[in-house]
Short mmCIF file of C-alpha atoms and ligand atoms in Angstrom, two decimals:
data_model
loop_
_atom_site.label_atom_id
_atom_site.label_comp_id
_atom_site.label_asym_id
_atom_site.label_seq_id
_atom_site.Cartn_x
_atom_site.Cartn_y
_atom_site.Cartn_z
CA MET A 1151 -23.24 0.11 -6.62
CA ARG A 1152 -20.03 -0.73 -8.53
CA LYS A 1153 -17.27 -2.70 -6.83
CA THR A 1154 -14.71 -0.07 -5.97
CA ALA A 1155 -11.11 0.03 -4.65
CA ILE A 1156 -8.89 2.88 -3.43
CA VAL A 1157 -5.19 2.49 -3.95
CA THR A 1158 -2.96 5.06 -2.45
CA GLY A 1159 0.24 5.68 -4.40
CA GLY A 1160 -1.33 3.95 -7.21
CA SER A 1161 0.24 5.63 -10.30
CA ARG A 1162 3.62 4.02 -10.12
CA GLY A 1163 5.52 1.07 -8.66
CA ILE A 1164 3.81 -1.43 -6.52
CA GLY A 1165 0.59 0.68 -6.25
CA PHE A 1166 0.17 0.86 -10.01
CA ALA A 1167 0.52 -2.94 -10.37
CA ILE A 1168 -2.24 -3.29 -7.61
CA ALA A 1169 -4.51 -0.73 -9.34
CA ARG A 1170 -4.05 -2.53 -12.71
CA GLN A 1171 -4.78 -5.93 -11.25
CA LEU A 1172 -7.83 -4.72 -9.38
CA ARG A 1173 -9.14 -3.12 -12.66
CA SER A 1174 -8.60 -6.59 -14.36
CA ASP A 1175 -10.58 -8.11 -11.40
CA GLY A 1176 -13.52 -5.83 -12.25
CA TYR A 1177 -13.03 -3.07 -9.66
CA CYS A 1178 -13.40 0.65 -10.39
CA VAL A 1179 -10.24 2.18 -9.06
CA ALA A 1180 -9.55 5.46 -7.30
CA ILE A 1181 -5.88 6.54 -6.98
CA LEU A 1182 -4.34 9.17 -4.77
CA ASP A 1183 -0.90 10.43 -5.45
CA VAL A 1184 1.17 13.53 -4.72
CA ASN A 1185 3.24 13.29 -7.89
CA ASP A 1186 2.99 15.43 -10.94
CA ARG A 1187 0.49 13.48 -12.97
CA SER A 1188 2.29 13.96 -16.41
CA GLU A 1189 5.30 11.98 -15.30
CA TYR A 1190 3.36 8.73 -14.91
CA GLN A 1191 0.59 9.53 -17.40
CA HIS A 1192 1.54 6.52 -19.39
CA ASN A 1193 0.45 4.28 -16.47
CA LEU A 1194 -2.73 6.17 -15.96
CA ASN A 1195 -3.40 5.89 -19.73
CA GLN A 1196 -3.19 2.08 -19.31
CA LEU A 1197 -5.98 2.27 -16.69
CA ALA A 1198 -8.10 4.64 -18.94
CA GLU A 1199 -7.79 2.02 -21.73
CA MET A 1200 -9.22 -0.52 -19.41
CA GLY A 1201 -12.29 1.68 -19.08
CA GLU A 1202 -12.24 5.47 -19.03
CA ASP A 1203 -15.25 5.69 -16.57
CA ALA A 1204 -13.92 3.08 -14.13
CA TYR A 1205 -10.93 4.83 -12.78
CA PHE A 1206 -10.42 8.08 -10.85
CA TYR A 1207 -7.13 9.94 -10.20
CA MET A 1208 -6.77 12.51 -7.43
CA LYS A 1209 -3.70 14.48 -6.88
CA GLY A 1210 -3.43 14.77 -3.07
CA ASP A 1211 -1.39 14.02 -0.03
CA VAL A 1212 -2.25 11.11 2.29
CA ARG A 1213 -0.84 13.22 5.17
CA CYS A 1214 -3.41 16.00 4.60
CA ALA A 1215 -6.84 15.47 6.28
CA GLN A 1216 -8.78 17.53 3.56
CA ASP A 1217 -7.21 15.49 0.90
CA ARG A 1218 -8.20 12.14 2.58
CA GLU A 1219 -11.72 13.46 3.02
CA ARG A 1220 -12.00 14.64 -0.56
CA LEU A 1221 -10.68 11.23 -1.71
CA VAL A 1222 -13.41 9.35 0.02
CA LYS A 1223 -16.22 11.76 -0.86
CA GLU A 1224 -15.28 11.98 -4.50
CA THR A 1225 -14.80 8.17 -4.75
CA VAL A 1226 -18.27 7.58 -3.30
CA ASP A 1227 -19.82 10.29 -5.42
CA LYS A 1228 -18.32 8.82 -8.56
CA PHE A 1229 -18.75 5.09 -7.93
CA GLY A 1230 -21.39 4.79 -5.14
CA GLY A 1231 -19.25 3.24 -2.41
CA ILE A 1232 -15.91 1.69 -1.42
CA HIS A 1233 -15.20 -2.03 -1.01
CA VAL A 1234 -11.40 -2.22 -0.93
CA LEU A 1235 -8.80 0.09 0.56
CA VAL A 1236 -5.12 -0.48 -0.18
CA ASN A 1237 -2.85 1.59 2.00
CA ASN A 1238 0.16 1.45 -0.28
CA ALA A 1239 1.57 4.99 -0.43
CA GLY A 1240 4.91 5.11 1.44
CA ILE A 1241 8.23 6.67 1.62
CA ALA A 1242 11.71 5.74 2.84
CA PRO A 1243 13.75 8.48 4.59
CA ARG A 1244 15.14 11.10 2.19
CA VAL A 1245 18.58 10.51 3.81
CA ARG A 1246 19.80 7.47 5.55
CA ASN A 1247 21.13 8.41 8.97
CA ASP A 1248 22.34 6.32 11.89
CA ILE A 1249 19.64 6.32 14.51
CA LEU A 1250 21.89 8.43 16.76
CA GLU A 1251 21.77 11.11 13.97
CA MET A 1252 18.12 10.77 12.83
CA THR A 1253 16.38 14.16 12.69
CA GLU A 1254 12.82 14.88 14.03
CA SER A 1255 11.76 16.30 10.72
CA SER A 1256 12.60 13.06 8.93
CA PHE A 1257 10.90 10.96 11.69
CA ASP A 1258 7.77 13.14 11.43
CA GLU A 1259 7.65 13.01 7.57
CA VAL A 1260 8.03 9.20 7.49
CA ILE A 1261 5.57 8.52 10.25
CA GLU A 1262 2.96 10.89 8.89
CA THR A 1263 3.13 9.31 5.45
CA ASN A 1264 3.44 5.64 6.31
CA THR A 1265 1.44 5.47 9.56
CA LYS A 1266 -0.62 8.52 10.40
CA GLY A 1267 -2.03 8.94 6.82
CA PRO A 1268 -3.17 5.19 6.62
CA MET A 1269 -4.57 5.42 10.26
CA PHE A 1270 -7.04 8.28 9.39
CA LEU A 1271 -7.67 7.24 5.87
CA THR A 1272 -8.67 3.79 7.18
CA GLN A 1273 -10.99 5.41 9.77
CA LEU A 1274 -12.75 7.37 7.09
CA VAL A 1275 -13.13 4.40 4.65
CA ALA A 1276 -14.22 2.06 7.44
CA ARG A 1277 -17.03 4.46 8.55
CA GLN A 1278 -18.12 4.53 4.81
CA MET A 1279 -17.93 0.72 4.46
CA ILE A 1280 -20.11 0.36 7.64
CA LYS A 1281 -22.94 2.35 5.98
CA GLN A 1282 -22.92 0.09 3.01
CA ASP A 1283 -24.63 -3.33 2.42
CA PHE A 1284 -22.61 -6.53 2.12
CA CYS A 1285 -20.97 -6.97 -1.33
CA GLY A 1286 -20.70 -10.76 -1.71
CA LYS A 1287 -19.76 -12.25 1.61
CA LYS A 1288 -18.23 -9.15 3.26
CA ARG A 1289 -18.64 -5.45 3.41
CA GLY A 1290 -15.13 -4.71 2.50
CA THR A 1291 -11.37 -5.48 2.69
CA ILE A 1292 -8.44 -3.30 3.90
CA VAL A 1293 -4.89 -4.24 2.93
CA ASN A 1294 -1.89 -2.48 4.37
CA ILE A 1295 1.36 -2.69 2.52
CA SER A 1296 3.96 -2.75 5.29
CA SER A 1297 7.41 -4.32 5.07
CA LEU A 1298 9.72 -6.85 6.61
CA SER A 1299 11.06 -3.63 8.38
CA ALA A 1300 8.06 -3.85 10.59
CA GLU A 1301 10.10 -6.24 12.67
CA VAL A 1302 13.74 -6.22 11.23
CA SER A 1303 16.11 -3.70 12.44
CA SER A 1304 17.74 -1.21 9.88
CA ILE A 1305 19.64 1.19 12.08
CA SER A 1306 20.26 3.62 9.18
CA ARG A 1307 16.45 4.07 8.56
CA GLY A 1308 14.90 3.57 11.90
CA GLU A 1309 12.03 5.90 11.24
CA TYR A 1310 10.95 3.62 8.34
CA CYS A 1311 11.04 0.61 10.71
CA VAL A 1312 8.97 2.44 13.36
CA SER A 1313 6.42 3.64 10.77
CA LYS A 1314 6.00 0.13 9.37
CA ALA A 1315 5.71 -1.49 12.94
CA GLY A 1316 2.92 1.14 13.59
CA LEU A 1317 1.12 0.22 10.33
CA SER A 1318 1.41 -3.38 11.44
CA MET A 1319 -0.35 -2.59 14.77
CA LEU A 1320 -3.01 -0.70 12.81
CA THR A 1321 -3.63 -3.99 10.93
CA THR A 1322 -4.20 -5.65 14.27
CA LEU A 1323 -6.39 -2.98 15.74
CA PHE A 1324 -8.62 -2.41 12.72
CA ALA A 1325 -8.91 -6.23 12.16
CA ASP A 1326 -10.16 -6.55 15.73
CA ARG A 1327 -12.59 -3.52 15.54
CA LEU A 1328 -13.98 -4.14 12.05
CA ALA A 1329 -14.44 -7.92 11.88
CA PRO A 1330 -17.97 -7.64 13.50
CA GLU A 1331 -18.81 -5.12 10.79
CA GLY A 1332 -18.02 -7.67 8.07
CA ILE A 1333 -14.72 -5.87 7.12
CA LEU A 1334 -11.47 -7.87 6.99
CA VAL A 1335 -8.00 -6.47 7.31
CA HIS A 1336 -4.80 -7.87 5.96
CA GLU A 1337 -1.16 -6.85 5.74
CA ILE A 1338 1.47 -7.63 3.08
CA ARG A 1339 5.20 -7.39 3.81
CA PRO A 1340 6.95 -7.12 0.48
CA GLY A 1341 10.62 -8.12 0.25
CA ILE A 1342 12.95 -6.53 -2.23
CA ILE A 1343 10.75 -5.28 -5.03
CA ALA A 1344 12.13 -3.64 -8.24
CA THR A 1345 10.57 -0.08 -8.09
CA ASP A 1346 11.80 3.55 -7.95
CA MET A 1347 12.22 3.03 -4.18
CA THR A 1348 14.84 0.43 -4.53
CA ARG A 1349 16.60 1.91 -7.65
CA PRO A 1350 19.31 3.55 -5.42
CA VAL A 1351 20.21 0.14 -3.98
CA LYS A 1352 19.96 -1.81 -7.28
CA GLU A 1353 23.65 -2.69 -7.55
CA LYS A 1354 23.89 -3.70 -3.94
CA TYR A 1355 21.08 -6.21 -4.33
CA ASP A 1356 22.15 -7.37 -7.82
CA ALA A 1357 25.46 -8.48 -6.16
CA LEU A 1358 23.64 -10.14 -3.26
CA PHE A 1359 21.39 -12.13 -5.60
CA GLU A 1360 24.54 -13.42 -7.37
CA GLN A 1361 25.60 -14.84 -3.94
CA GLY A 1362 22.19 -16.49 -3.58
CA LEU A 1363 20.48 -13.98 -1.10
CA LEU A 1364 16.96 -15.51 -1.35
CA PRO A 1365 15.43 -19.01 -1.50
CA ILE A 1366 13.48 -17.71 -4.48
CA ASN A 1367 16.52 -15.89 -5.75
CA ARG A 1368 15.36 -12.87 -7.82
CA TRP A 1369 14.05 -9.34 -7.53
CA GLY A 1370 10.33 -9.22 -6.59
CA LEU A 1371 8.11 -7.68 -9.15
CA PRO A 1372 5.30 -5.23 -8.30
CA GLU A 1373 3.08 -7.87 -9.87
CA ASP A 1374 4.03 -10.32 -7.19
CA ILE A 1375 2.43 -7.97 -4.58
CA ALA A 1376 -0.60 -7.11 -6.78
CA ASN A 1377 -1.38 -10.85 -7.11
CA ALA A 1378 -1.34 -11.30 -3.35
CA VAL A 1379 -3.69 -8.31 -2.92
CA SER A 1380 -6.04 -9.75 -5.61
CA ALA A 1381 -6.19 -13.02 -3.66
CA LEU A 1382 -6.67 -11.39 -0.20
CA VAL A 1383 -9.57 -9.04 -1.32
CA SER A 1384 -11.36 -12.00 -3.05
CA ASP A 1385 -14.02 -14.13 -1.34
CA LYS A 1386 -11.44 -16.93 -0.94
CA PHE A 1387 -10.23 -15.36 2.34
CA LEU A 1388 -13.26 -15.15 4.64
CA TYR A 1389 -11.97 -16.67 7.86
CA THR A 1390 -8.72 -14.66 8.07
CA THR A 1391 -8.04 -11.27 9.44
CA GLY A 1392 -5.29 -9.38 11.13
CA CYS A 1393 -2.57 -11.52 9.54
CA TYR A 1394 0.39 -10.63 7.45
CA ILE A 1395 1.81 -12.40 4.49
CA ASN A 1396 5.43 -12.13 3.46
CA VAL A 1397 5.73 -11.73 -0.35
CA ASP A 1398 9.47 -11.73 -0.21
CA GLY A 1399 10.96 -14.72 -2.00
CA GLY A 1400 11.67 -16.28 1.39
CA LEU A 1401 13.77 -13.33 2.65
CA HIS A 1402 12.24 -13.74 6.16
CA ILE A 1403 13.67 -17.34 6.52
CA GLN A 1404 16.58 -17.58 8.81
CA ARG A 1405 19.18 -19.64 7.03
CA LEU A 1406 22.56 -21.20 8.04
P1 NDP B 1040 7.50 4.02 -4.90
O1 NDP B 1040 8.47 5.01 -4.30
O2 NDP B 1040 7.84 3.44 -6.22
O3 NDP B 1040 6.09 4.66 -4.98
C1 NDP B 1040 5.51 5.23 -3.77
C2 NDP B 1040 4.04 5.70 -4.14
O4 NDP B 1040 3.58 6.38 -2.97
C3 NDP B 1040 4.19 6.73 -5.16
O5 NDP B 1040 3.10 6.66 -6.01
C4 NDP B 1040 4.14 8.02 -4.37
O6 NDP B 1040 3.63 9.14 -4.99
C5 NDP B 1040 3.19 7.68 -3.33
N1 NDP B 1040 3.22 8.48 -2.19
C6 NDP B 1040 4.30 8.87 -1.40
N2 NDP B 1040 4.04 9.80 -0.49
C7 NDP B 1040 2.79 10.03 -0.66
C8 NDP B 1040 1.81 10.96 -0.01
N3 NDP B 1040 2.16 11.74 0.94
N4 NDP B 1040 0.57 11.08 -0.39
C9 NDP B 1040 0.11 10.26 -1.46
N5 NDP B 1040 0.94 9.41 -2.05
C10 NDP B 1040 2.15 9.25 -1.62
O7 NDP B 1040 7.35 2.85 -3.80
P2 NDP B 1040 7.08 1.32 -4.01
O8 NDP B 1040 6.13 1.06 -5.12
O9 NDP B 1040 8.34 0.61 -3.95
O10 NDP B 1040 6.43 1.07 -2.48
C11 NDP B 1040 5.09 0.96 -2.29
C12 NDP B 1040 4.90 0.52 -0.87
O11 NDP B 1040 5.46 -0.71 -0.66
C13 NDP B 1040 5.47 1.57 0.17
O12 NDP B 1040 4.51 1.66 1.30
C14 NDP B 1040 6.73 0.81 0.62
O13 NDP B 1040 7.20 1.22 1.89
C15 NDP B 1040 6.31 -0.60 0.51
N6 NDP B 1040 7.53 -1.47 0.34
C16 NDP B 1040 8.30 -1.44 -0.79
C17 NDP B 1040 9.31 -2.27 -0.96
C18 NDP B 1040 10.15 -2.33 -2.13
O14 NDP B 1040 11.18 -3.13 -2.24
N7 NDP B 1040 10.02 -1.57 -3.17
C19 NDP B 1040 9.73 -3.17 0.14
C20 NDP B 1040 8.82 -3.18 1.23
C21 NDP B 1040 7.81 -2.38 1.38
P3 NDP B 1040 4.70 10.18 -5.72
O15 NDP B 1040 4.97 9.64 -7.07
O16 NDP B 1040 3.99 11.53 -5.66
O17 NDP B 1040 5.94 10.22 -4.93
#
């Protein structure tokens, strides 16, 4: 069985950096994305150049039960099993609205993508991992990409905060349930990372960096998150589960 990872939202941004890093680490990689493939074909081409038979792209929606089932089935059919799941796909609200104006449709869309999708994809993947033999010292590793917003208030995008707080509780719940099965669960909280998601607020943060916003005072790079995932899924973390790690340049530190 080939060492295999699923990365949701893996054709651009943080997810692509994770997919590329895991390919370099020797994993076959399966990617789920809803976007039109052609727009990010250059990224997928990079993965193909690293081994055409070691990556698999599926256009699908993490919110859709049939797409989640197809992703797991086709990944197992192609590579023989699943050893790593990275729940990376996520969205911010389409429109920022004060919490007093938040719409139910925005709340539902963000929660379904950032929390409900990962919940039920993790359930499917965990059931598959439990059927497999140990690979090295564990059966598998699950990494949730949440956010500082899991505990920091942003009243103009409350649905995002609620969704990431929910994802964080999923880290705790699955870590508890899956440790006896030899599956470890981790959470990464990225800070301010230069991707499409943060492009609309680029000028705002450029100005804040000039004023010394962070102890490590620069934009985070997708590779900063990918390197953390690579370390967490390795056999170096065998007595740790249900924890989060801030990959945020020190953004979480309260400073006077
Ligand atoms: P991007 O917006 O650059 O990319 C998001 C990815 O998720 C895209 O590949 C997107 O696909 C995919 N996606 C979105 N909705 C779905 C869906 N319904 N089904 C399948 N795939 C989907 O985001 P980032 O790379 O910046 O963020 C990645 C993760 O990191 C997110 O969970 C985000 O919340 C989190 N994060 C990011 C931070 C940042 O500063 N950038 C800070 C803290 C957390 P498509 O191309 O089709 O839209």
